[in-house]
Amino acid sequence: GENVEQHPSTLSVQEGDSAVIKCTYSDSASNYFPWYKQELGKRPQLIIDIRSNVGEKKDQRIAVTLNKTAKHFSLHITETQPEDSAVYFCASSPHSGNTPLVFGKGTRLSVIA
Amino acid sequence: EAGVTQFPSHSVIEKGQTVTLRCDPISGHDNLYWYRRVMGKEIKFLLHFVKESKQDESGMPNNRFLAERTGGTYSTLKVQPAELEDSGVYFCASSPLRGTMGNTEAFFGQGTRLTVV
């Protein structure tokens, strides 16, 4: 079955700097890659997702890149702010419509003001 | 529109006791998923319902776990008898049913933090 590895497990950056979180997956059939953000005490929320027919997607300060050949995808946050501090989870899922997500172990991002 | 709601938010029980977790998905969402996160580890899939039917229960740890979704609305996850290793945060998520259109956003509840002592 699918296996998702996520690095780093913790990340501290200065406010205004960029943060990058990387994930690899094992199942070449996986075609959907969402990123979830979980703030302390709150529910995981989708912040961005990408499908295999594109290599990059941006939404304001957040971008995700996908390399299907190498089976890895990354989350990029630019101009980090204290409110970006949270646990970020990458996930993957085969493109069959309703299949469950396979998650990485999460990255705890701390943005230091 | 109400989001996915889970009850209780926290539960502390003794080993050997029974606990029932409840999830109310977003109205109209036929897909309902249960996940669990043990501290420091990944959010791990347990079970997937499509309406009232169990689509995939390959992630259920053992037969001490029983999930139901009568009528295709809310779902319950019962752990009986609970063991220490069952401690963790149990998440429920829901999404609309999609055919071959590909996955869409799964909306998560806030989770139930279960502590077995």
Short mmCIF file of C-alpha atoms in Angstrom, two decimals, chain A residues 8-107:
data_model
loop_
_atom_site.label_atom_id
_atom_site.label_comp_id
_atom_site.label_asym_id
_atom_site.label_seq_id
_atom_site.Cartn_x
_atom_site.Cartn_y
_atom_site.Cartn_z
CA PRO A 8 11.31 17.62 8.66
CA SER A 9 9.33 16.70 11.76
CA THR A 10 9.97 20.13 13.26
CA LEU A 11 10.92 23.41 11.62
CA SER A 12 11.65 26.80 13.11
CA VAL A 13 11.99 29.89 10.97
CA GLN A 14 12.25 33.60 11.56
CA GLU A 15 9.24 35.68 10.67
CA GLY A 16 9.50 36.73 7.05
CA ASP A 17 11.65 33.79 6.00
CA SER A 18 10.46 30.92 3.84
CA ALA A 19 9.56 27.43 5.01
CA VAL A 20 9.73 24.26 2.96
CA ILE A 21 8.26 20.90 3.90
CA LYS A 22 8.92 17.84 1.77
CA CYS A 23 7.04 14.59 1.28
CA THR A 24 7.65 11.45 -0.71
CA TYR A 25 5.15 8.76 -1.64
CA SER A 26 5.50 5.21 -2.84
CA ASP A 27 2.41 4.41 -4.92
CA SER A 28 2.79 5.59 -8.51
CA ALA A 29 -1.01 5.44 -8.85
CA SER A 30 -1.44 8.29 -6.37
CA ASN A 31 -2.80 11.33 -8.14
CA TYR A 32 -4.12 13.68 -5.47
CA PHE A 33 -1.92 15.43 -2.92
CA PRO A 34 -3.52 17.71 -0.33
CA TRP A 35 -1.83 19.63 2.48
CA TYR A 36 -3.59 20.15 5.79
CA LYS A 37 -2.80 22.66 8.52
CA GLN A 38 -3.72 21.94 12.10
CA GLU A 39 -3.47 24.79 14.57
CA LEU A 40 -3.28 24.01 18.24
CA GLY A 41 -6.60 22.68 19.49
CA LYS A 42 -8.28 23.00 16.11
CA ARG A 43 -9.27 20.67 13.32
CA PRO A 44 -7.01 19.88 10.34
CA GLN A 45 -7.94 22.17 7.47
CA LEU A 46 -7.05 21.92 3.81
CA ILE A 47 -4.78 24.75 2.73
CA ILE A 48 -3.82 23.65 -0.76
CA ASP A 49 -3.94 20.57 -2.95
CA ILE A 50 -2.49 19.48 -6.24
CA ARG A 51 -3.37 16.84 -8.78
CA SER A 52 -0.92 14.92 -10.89
CA ASN A 53 -1.68 16.75 -14.10
CA VAL A 54 0.10 19.88 -12.85
CA GLY A 55 3.56 20.44 -11.48
CA GLU A 56 2.96 23.52 -9.35
CA LYS A 57 0.12 25.42 -7.77
CA LYS A 58 0.15 28.72 -5.89
CA ASP A 59 -2.23 30.45 -3.57
CA GLN A 60 -0.88 33.73 -2.25
CA ARG A 61 2.04 32.88 0.06
CA ILE A 62 1.58 29.14 -0.28
CA ALA A 63 2.75 26.95 -3.14
CA VAL A 64 2.98 23.23 -3.73
CA THR A 65 5.24 21.52 -6.25
CA LEU A 66 4.94 17.96 -7.49
CA ASN A 67 7.51 15.75 -9.17
CA LYS A 68 5.75 12.59 -10.28
CA THR A 69 8.88 10.99 -11.65
CA ALA A 70 10.65 11.25 -8.33
CA LYS A 71 7.41 10.77 -6.37
CA HIS A 72 7.82 13.75 -4.16
CA PHE A 73 5.92 16.93 -3.46
CA SER A 74 6.70 19.97 -1.36
CA LEU A 75 4.94 22.80 0.43
CA HIS A 76 6.48 26.24 0.24
CA ILE A 77 5.40 29.08 2.51
CA THR A 78 6.93 32.48 1.78
CA GLU A 79 7.04 35.54 4.02
CA THR A 80 6.10 33.47 7.03
CA GLN A 81 4.01 35.02 9.79
CA PRO A 82 3.43 33.92 13.40
CA GLU A 83 -0.06 32.70 12.46
CA ASP A 84 1.57 30.17 10.13
CA SER A 85 2.75 28.30 13.22
CA ALA A 86 0.95 24.95 13.22
CA VAL A 87 1.37 21.27 12.36
CA TYR A 88 1.28 20.63 8.62
CA PHE A 89 0.35 17.25 7.16
CA CYS A 90 0.91 16.10 3.62
CA ALA A 91 -1.24 13.33 2.19
CA SER A 92 -1.78 11.35 -0.95
CA SER A 93 -4.58 9.35 -2.49
CA PRO A 94 -5.11 7.34 -5.66
CA HIS A 95 -7.27 9.04 -8.23
CA SER A 96 -10.35 6.92 -7.77
CA GLY A 97 -12.76 9.45 -6.45
CA ASN A 98 -13.43 8.59 -2.86
CA THR A 99 -10.45 6.76 -1.47
CA PRO A 100 -9.05 7.54 1.97
CA LEU A 101 -6.01 9.73 2.38
CA VAL A 102 -2.62 8.43 3.45
CA PHE A 103 -0.89 10.99 5.65
CA GLY A 104 2.65 11.84 6.54
CA LYS A 105 3.65 12.19 10.19
CA GLY A 106 3.34 15.93 10.22
CA THR A 107 5.71 18.87 10.54
#
